[in-house]
PDB file of C-alpha atoms and ligand atoms in Angstrom:
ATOM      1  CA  UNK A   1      89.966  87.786  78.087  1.00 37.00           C
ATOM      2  CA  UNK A   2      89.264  91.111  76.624  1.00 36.00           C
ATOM      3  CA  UNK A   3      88.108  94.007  78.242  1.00 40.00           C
ATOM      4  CA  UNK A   4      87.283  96.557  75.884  1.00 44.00           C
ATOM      5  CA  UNK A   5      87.337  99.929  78.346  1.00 48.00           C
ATOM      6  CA  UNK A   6      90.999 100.730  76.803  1.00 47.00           C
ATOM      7  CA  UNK A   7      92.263 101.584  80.486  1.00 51.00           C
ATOM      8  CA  UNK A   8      90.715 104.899  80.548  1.00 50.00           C
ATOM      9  CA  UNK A   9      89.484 106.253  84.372  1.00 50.00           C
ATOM     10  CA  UNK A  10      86.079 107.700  82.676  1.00 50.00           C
ATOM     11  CA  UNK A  11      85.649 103.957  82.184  1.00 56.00           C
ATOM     12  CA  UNK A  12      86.822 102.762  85.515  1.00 70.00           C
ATOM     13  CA  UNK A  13      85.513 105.488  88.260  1.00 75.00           C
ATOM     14  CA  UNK A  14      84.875 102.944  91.118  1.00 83.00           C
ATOM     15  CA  UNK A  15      88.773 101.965  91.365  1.00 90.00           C
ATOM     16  CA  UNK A  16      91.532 103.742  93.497  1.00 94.00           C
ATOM     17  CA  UNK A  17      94.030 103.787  90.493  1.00 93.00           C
ATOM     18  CA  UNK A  18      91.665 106.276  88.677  1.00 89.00           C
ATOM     19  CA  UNK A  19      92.677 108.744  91.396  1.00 91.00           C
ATOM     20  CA  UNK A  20      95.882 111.141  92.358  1.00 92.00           C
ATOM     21  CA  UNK A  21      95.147 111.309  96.243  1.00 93.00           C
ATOM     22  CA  UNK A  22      94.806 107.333  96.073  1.00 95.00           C
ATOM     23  CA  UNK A  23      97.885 106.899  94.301  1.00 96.00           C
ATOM     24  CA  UNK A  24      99.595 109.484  96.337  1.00 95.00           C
ATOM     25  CA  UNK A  25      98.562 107.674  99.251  1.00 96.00           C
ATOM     26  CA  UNK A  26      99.621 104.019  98.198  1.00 97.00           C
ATOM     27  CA  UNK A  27     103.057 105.479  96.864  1.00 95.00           C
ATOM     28  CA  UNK A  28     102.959 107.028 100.112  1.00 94.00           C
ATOM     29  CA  UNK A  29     102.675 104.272 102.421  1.00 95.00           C
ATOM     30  CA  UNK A  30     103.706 101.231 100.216  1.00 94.00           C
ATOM     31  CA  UNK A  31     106.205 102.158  97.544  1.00 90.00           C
ATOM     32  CA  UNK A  32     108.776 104.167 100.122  1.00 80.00           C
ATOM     33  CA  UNK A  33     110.977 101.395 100.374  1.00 67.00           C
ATOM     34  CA  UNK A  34     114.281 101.184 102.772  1.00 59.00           C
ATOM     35  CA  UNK A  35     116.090 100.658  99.477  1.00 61.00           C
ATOM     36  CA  UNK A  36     114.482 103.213  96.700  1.00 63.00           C
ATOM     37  CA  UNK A  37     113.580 103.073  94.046  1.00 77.00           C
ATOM     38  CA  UNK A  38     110.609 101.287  94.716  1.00 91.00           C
ATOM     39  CA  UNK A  39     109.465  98.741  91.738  1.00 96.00           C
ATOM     40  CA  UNK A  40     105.457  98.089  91.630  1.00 97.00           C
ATOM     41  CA  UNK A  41     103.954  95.353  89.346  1.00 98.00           C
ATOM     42  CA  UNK A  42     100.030  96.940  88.784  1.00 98.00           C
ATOM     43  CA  UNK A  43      98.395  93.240  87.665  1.00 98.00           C
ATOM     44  CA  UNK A  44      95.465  93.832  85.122  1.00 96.00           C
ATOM     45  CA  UNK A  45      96.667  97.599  84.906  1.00 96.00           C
ATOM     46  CA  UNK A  46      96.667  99.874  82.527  1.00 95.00           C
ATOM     47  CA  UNK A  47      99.387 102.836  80.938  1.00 95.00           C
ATOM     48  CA  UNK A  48      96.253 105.441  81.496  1.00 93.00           C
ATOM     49  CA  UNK A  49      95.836 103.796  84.822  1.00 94.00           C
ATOM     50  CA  UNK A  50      97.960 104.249  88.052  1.00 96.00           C
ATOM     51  CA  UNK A  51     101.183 104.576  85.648  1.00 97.00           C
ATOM     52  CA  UNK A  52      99.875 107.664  84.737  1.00 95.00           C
ATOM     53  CA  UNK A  53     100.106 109.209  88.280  1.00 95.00           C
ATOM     54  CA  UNK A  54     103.171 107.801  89.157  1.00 94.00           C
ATOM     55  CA  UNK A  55     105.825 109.394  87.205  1.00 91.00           C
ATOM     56  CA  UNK A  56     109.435 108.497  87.796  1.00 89.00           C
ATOM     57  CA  UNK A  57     108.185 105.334  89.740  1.00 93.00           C
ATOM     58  CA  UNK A  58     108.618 102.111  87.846  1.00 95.00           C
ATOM     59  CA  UNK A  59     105.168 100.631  87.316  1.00 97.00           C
ATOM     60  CA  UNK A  60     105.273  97.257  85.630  1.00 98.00           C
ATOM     61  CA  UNK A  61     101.710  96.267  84.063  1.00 98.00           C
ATOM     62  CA  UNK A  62     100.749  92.399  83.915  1.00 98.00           C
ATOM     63  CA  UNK A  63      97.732  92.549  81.223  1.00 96.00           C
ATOM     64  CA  UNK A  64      96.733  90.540  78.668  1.00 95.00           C
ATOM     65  CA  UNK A  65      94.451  93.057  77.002  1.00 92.00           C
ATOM     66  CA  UNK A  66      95.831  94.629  73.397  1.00 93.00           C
ATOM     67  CA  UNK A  67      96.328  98.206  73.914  1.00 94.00           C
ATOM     68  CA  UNK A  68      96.403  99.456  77.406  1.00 95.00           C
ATOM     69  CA  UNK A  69     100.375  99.842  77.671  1.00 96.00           C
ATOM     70  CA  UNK A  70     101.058  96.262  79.010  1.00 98.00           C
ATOM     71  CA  UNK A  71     105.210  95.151  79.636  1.00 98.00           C
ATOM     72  CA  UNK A  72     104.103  91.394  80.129  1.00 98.00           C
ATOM     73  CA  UNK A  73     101.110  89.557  79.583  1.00 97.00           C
ATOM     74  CA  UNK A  74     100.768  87.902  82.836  1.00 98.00           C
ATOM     75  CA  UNK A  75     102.592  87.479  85.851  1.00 98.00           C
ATOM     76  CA  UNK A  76     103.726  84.092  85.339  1.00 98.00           C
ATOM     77  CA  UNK A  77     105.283  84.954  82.334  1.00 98.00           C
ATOM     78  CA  UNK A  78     107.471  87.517  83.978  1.00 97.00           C
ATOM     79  CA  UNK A  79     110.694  85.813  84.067  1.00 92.00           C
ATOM     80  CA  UNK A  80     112.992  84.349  86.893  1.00 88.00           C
ATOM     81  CA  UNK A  81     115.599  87.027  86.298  1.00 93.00           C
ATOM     82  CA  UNK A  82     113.358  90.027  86.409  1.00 96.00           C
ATOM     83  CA  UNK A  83     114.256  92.075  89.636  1.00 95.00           C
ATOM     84  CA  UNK A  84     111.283  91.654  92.498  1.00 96.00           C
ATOM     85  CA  UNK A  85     108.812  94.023  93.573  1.00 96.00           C
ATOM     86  CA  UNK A  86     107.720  95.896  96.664  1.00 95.00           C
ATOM     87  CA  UNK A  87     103.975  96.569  95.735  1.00 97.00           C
ATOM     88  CA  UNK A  88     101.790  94.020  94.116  1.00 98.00           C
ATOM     89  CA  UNK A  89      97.967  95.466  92.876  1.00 98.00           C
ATOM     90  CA  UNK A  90      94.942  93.892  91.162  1.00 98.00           C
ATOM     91  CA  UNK A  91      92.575  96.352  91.375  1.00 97.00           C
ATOM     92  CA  UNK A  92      89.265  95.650  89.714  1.00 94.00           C
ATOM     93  CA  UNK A  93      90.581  92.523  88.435  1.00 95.00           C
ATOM     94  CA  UNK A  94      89.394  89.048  90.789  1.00 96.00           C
ATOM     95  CA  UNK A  95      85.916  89.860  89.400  1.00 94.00           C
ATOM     96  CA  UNK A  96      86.770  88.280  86.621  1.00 92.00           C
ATOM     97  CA  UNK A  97      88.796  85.099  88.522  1.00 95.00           C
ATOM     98  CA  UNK A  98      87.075  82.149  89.833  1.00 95.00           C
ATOM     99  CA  UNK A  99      88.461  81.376  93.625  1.00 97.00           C
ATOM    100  CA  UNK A 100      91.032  78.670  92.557  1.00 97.00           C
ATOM    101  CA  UNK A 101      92.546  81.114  89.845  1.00 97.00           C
ATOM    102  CA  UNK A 102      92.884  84.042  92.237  1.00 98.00           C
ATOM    103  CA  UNK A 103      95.089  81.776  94.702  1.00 98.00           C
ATOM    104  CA  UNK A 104      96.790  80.644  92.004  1.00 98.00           C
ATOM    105  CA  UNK A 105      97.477  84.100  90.502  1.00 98.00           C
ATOM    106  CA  UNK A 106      98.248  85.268  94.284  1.00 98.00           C
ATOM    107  CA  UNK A 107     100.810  82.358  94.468  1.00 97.00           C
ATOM    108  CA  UNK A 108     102.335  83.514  91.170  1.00 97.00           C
ATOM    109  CA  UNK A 109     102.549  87.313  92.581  1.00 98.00           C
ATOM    110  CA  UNK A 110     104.114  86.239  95.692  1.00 98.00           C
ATOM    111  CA  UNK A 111     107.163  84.588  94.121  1.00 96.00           C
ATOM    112  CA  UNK A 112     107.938  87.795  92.404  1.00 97.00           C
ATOM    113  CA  UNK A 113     108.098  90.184  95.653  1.00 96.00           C
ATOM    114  CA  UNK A 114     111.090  90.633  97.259  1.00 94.00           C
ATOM    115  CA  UNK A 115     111.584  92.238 100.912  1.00 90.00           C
ATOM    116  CA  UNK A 116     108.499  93.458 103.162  1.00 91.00           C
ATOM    117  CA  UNK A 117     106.474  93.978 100.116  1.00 94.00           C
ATOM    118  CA  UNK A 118     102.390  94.105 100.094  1.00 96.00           C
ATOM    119  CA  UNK A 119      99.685  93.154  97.712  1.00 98.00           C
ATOM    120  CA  UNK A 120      96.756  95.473  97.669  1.00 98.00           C
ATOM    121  CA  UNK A 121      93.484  94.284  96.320  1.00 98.00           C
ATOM    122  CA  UNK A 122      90.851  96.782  95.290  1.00 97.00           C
ATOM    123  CA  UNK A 123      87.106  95.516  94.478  1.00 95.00           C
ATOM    124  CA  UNK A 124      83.706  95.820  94.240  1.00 93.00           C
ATOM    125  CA  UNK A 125      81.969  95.096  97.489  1.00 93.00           C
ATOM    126  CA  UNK A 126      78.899  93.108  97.287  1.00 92.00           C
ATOM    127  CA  UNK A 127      78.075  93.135 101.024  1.00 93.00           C
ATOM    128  CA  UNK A 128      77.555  97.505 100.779  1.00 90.00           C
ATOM    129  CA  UNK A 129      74.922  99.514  98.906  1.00 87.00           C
ATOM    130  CA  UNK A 130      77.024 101.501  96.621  1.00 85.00           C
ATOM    131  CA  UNK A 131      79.118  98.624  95.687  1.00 88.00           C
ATOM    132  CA  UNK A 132      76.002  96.215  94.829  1.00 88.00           C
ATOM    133  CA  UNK A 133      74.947  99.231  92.705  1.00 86.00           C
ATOM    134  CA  UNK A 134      78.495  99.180  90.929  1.00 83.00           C
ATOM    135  CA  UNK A 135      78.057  95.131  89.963  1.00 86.00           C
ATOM    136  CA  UNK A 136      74.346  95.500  88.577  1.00 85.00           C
ATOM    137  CA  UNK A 137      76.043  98.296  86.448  1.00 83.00           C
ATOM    138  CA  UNK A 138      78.670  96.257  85.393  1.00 82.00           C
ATOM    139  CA  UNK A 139      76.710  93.262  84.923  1.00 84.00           C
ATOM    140  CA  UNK A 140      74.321  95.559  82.780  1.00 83.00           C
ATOM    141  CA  UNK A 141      77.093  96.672  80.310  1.00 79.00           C
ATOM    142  CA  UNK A 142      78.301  93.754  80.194  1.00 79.00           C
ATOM    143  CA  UNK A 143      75.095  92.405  79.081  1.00 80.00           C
ATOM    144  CA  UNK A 144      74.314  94.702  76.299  1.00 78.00           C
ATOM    145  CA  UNK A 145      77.864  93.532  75.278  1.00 72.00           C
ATOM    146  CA  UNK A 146      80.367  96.935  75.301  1.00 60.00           C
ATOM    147  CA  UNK A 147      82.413  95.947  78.177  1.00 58.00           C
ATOM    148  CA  UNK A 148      82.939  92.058  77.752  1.00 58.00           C
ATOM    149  CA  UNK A 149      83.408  89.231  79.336  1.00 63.00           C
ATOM    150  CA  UNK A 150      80.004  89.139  80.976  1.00 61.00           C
ATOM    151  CA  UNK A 151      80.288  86.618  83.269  1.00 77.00           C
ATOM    152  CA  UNK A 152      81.801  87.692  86.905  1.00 89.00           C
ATOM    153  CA  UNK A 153      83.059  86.265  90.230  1.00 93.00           C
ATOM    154  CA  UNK A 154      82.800  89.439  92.616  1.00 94.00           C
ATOM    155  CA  UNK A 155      84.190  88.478  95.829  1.00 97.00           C
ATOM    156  CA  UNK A 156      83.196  89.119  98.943  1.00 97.00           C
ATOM    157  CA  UNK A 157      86.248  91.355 101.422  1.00 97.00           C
ATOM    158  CA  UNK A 158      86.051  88.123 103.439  1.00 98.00           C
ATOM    159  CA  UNK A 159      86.969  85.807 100.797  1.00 98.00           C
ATOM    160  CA  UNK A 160      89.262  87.707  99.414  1.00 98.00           C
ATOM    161  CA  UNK A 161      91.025  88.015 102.642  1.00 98.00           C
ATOM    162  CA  UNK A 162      90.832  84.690 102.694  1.00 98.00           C
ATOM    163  CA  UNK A 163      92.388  83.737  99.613  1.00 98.00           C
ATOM    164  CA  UNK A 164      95.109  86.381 100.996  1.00 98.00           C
ATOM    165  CA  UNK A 165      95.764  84.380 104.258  1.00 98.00           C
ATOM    166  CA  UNK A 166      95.838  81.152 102.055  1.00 98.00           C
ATOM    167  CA  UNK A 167      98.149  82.367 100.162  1.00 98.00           C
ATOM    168  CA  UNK A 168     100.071  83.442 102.828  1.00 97.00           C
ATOM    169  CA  UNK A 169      99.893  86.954 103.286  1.00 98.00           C
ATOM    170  CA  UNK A 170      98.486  86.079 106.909  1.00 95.00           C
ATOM    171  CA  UNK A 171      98.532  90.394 108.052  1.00 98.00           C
ATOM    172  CA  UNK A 172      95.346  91.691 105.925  1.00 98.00           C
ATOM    173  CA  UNK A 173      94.585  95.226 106.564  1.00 98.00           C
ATOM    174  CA  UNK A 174      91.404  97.153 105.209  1.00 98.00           C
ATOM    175  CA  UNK A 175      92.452 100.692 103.919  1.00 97.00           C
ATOM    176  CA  UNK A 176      89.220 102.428 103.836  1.00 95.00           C
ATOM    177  CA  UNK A 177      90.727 105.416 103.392  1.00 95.00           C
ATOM    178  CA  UNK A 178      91.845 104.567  99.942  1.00 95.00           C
ATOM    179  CA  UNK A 179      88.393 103.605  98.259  1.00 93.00           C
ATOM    180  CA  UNK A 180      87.546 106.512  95.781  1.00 90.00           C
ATOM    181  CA  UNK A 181      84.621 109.056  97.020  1.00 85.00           C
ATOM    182  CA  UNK A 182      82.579 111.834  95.714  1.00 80.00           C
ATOM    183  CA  UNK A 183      85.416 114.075  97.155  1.00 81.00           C
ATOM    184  CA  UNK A 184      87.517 112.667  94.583  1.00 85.00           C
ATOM    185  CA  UNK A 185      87.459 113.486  90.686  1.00 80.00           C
ATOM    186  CA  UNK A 186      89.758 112.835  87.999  1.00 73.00           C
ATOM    187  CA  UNK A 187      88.666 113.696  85.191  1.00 69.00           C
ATOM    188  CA  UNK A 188      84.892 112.983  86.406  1.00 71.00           C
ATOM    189  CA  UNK A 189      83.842 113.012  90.250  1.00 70.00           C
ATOM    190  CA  UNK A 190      83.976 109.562  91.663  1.00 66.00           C
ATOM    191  CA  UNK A 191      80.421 108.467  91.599  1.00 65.00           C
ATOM    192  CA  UNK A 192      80.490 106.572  95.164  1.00 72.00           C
ATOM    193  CA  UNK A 193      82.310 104.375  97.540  1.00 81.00           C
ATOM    194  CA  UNK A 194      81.744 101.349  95.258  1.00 89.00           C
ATOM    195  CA  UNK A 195      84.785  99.083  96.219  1.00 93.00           C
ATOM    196  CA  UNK A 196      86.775  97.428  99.008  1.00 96.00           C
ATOM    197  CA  UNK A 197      90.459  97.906  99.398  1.00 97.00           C
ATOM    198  CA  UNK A 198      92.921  95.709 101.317  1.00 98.00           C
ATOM    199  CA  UNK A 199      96.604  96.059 102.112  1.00 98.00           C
ATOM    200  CA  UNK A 200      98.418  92.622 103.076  1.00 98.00           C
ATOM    201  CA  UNK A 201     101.375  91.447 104.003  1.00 96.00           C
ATOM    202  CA  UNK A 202     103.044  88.351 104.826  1.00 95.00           C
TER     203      UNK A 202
HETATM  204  C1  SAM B   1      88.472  96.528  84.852  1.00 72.74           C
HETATM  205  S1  SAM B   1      90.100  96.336  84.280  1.00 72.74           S
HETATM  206  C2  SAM B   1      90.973  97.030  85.677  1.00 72.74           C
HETATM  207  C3  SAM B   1      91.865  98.207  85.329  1.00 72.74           C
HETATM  208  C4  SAM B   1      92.860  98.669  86.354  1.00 72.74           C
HETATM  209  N1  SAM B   1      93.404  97.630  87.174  1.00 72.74           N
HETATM  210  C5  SAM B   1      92.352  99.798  87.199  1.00 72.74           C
HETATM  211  O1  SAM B   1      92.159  99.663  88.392  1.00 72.74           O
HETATM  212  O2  SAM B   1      92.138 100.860  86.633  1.00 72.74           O
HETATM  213  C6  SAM B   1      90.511  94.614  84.430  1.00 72.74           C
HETATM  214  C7  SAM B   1      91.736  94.223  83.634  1.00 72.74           C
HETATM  215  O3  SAM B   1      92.196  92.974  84.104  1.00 72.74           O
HETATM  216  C8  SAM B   1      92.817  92.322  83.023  1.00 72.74           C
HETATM  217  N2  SAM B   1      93.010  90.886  83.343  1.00 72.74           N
HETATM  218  C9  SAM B   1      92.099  89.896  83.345  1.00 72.74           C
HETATM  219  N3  SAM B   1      92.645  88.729  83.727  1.00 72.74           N
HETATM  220  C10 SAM B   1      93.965  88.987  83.984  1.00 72.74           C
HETATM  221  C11 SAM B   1      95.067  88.202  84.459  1.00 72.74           C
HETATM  222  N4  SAM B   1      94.936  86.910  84.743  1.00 72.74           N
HETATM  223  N5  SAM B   1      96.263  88.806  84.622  1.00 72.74           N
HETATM  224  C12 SAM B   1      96.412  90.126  84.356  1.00 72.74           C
HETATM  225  N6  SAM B   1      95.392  90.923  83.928  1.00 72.74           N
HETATM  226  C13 SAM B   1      94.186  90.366  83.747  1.00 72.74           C
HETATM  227  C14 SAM B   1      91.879  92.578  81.867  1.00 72.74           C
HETATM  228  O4  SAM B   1      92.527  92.410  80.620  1.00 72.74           O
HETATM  229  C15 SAM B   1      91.476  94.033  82.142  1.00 72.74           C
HETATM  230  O5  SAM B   1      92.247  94.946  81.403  1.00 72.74           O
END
């Protein structure tokens, strides 16, 4: 699957990785490990992405897309001897999974975590204003055919929580705090509290 935004934030407003006081806060509260440094694997990430705000924190990118700074294609391909991580993401990314490949790709992410990690999901949420805004934009580019693929499974925060639990990362928190608002910018303002973020653990 291609997506053909290049990883760029001007691109990709709605999602907390766009952001320095989101990143600050998830390196904040999920990457301070007992036993630094912390090691993050950002699934469907990008190099212009969260990367880019994290310096000096190693920020391994599962992505299949040409161009956007990738270090593996995707997650099951990230071999047995690779060291685990303490912060799994796929932000903006199970819109483009049906159900039974976002449990599978959760399964796949939870073999590779090692300790008390967490695996943060960040979305669109079709159950808000904003966010129901954000899909008919997306579905609209996608339809005039600049930001393919053009077919979508947006999930709801209650099925993705439960395709957390299923894969058993049974505590699910919501992080509210960490969806992007007009009080953020980088470079452009954030246009709106367009997505849902969760925090889980198992
Ligand atoms: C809208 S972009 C999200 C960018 C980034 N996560 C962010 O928040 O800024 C979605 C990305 O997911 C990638 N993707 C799609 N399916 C994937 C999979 N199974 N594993 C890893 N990445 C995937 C696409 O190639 C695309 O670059």
């Amino acid at each position: 699957m291609a997506v053909g935004f290049g990883g760029s934030s001007v691109f990709n407003r709605a999602s907390p990785s766009s952001y320095p006081r989101c990143v600050a806060a998830i390196l904040r509260d999920y990457a301070t490990v007992p036993r630094p440094p912390a090691r993050i694997l950002d699934v469907g990430g990008t190099e212009r992405g969260f990367r880019s705000k994290a310096p000096g924190v190693t920020v391994v990118i599962a992505n299949p897309q040409k161009g956007v700074g990738a270090d593996v294609d995707y997650v099951s391909n990230i071999g047995p001897d690779v060291e685990g991580f303490d912060l799994a993401m796929l932000f903006g990314l199970i819109m483009y999974l049906k159900p039974e490949e976002v449990a599978g790709l959760l399964r796949d992410v939870k073999q590779r975590l090692r300790g008390p990690a967490t695996v943060m999901i960040a979305e669109p949420d079709p159950e808000t204003g904003w966010g129901w805004a954000e899909i008919q934009a997306k579905k609209i580019v996608a339809a005039l055919g600049a930001f393919p693929p053009d077919r979508f499974n947006f999930h709801t925060k209650g099925q993705a929580t439960e395709l957390l639990r299923q894969a058993g990362f049974n505590r699910v928190r919501e992080r509210a705090d960490l969806i992007p608002t007009f009080r953020d910018s980088a470079p452009l303002p954030a246009p709106r509290p367009a997505y849902y973020v969760l925090a889980a653990q198992v």
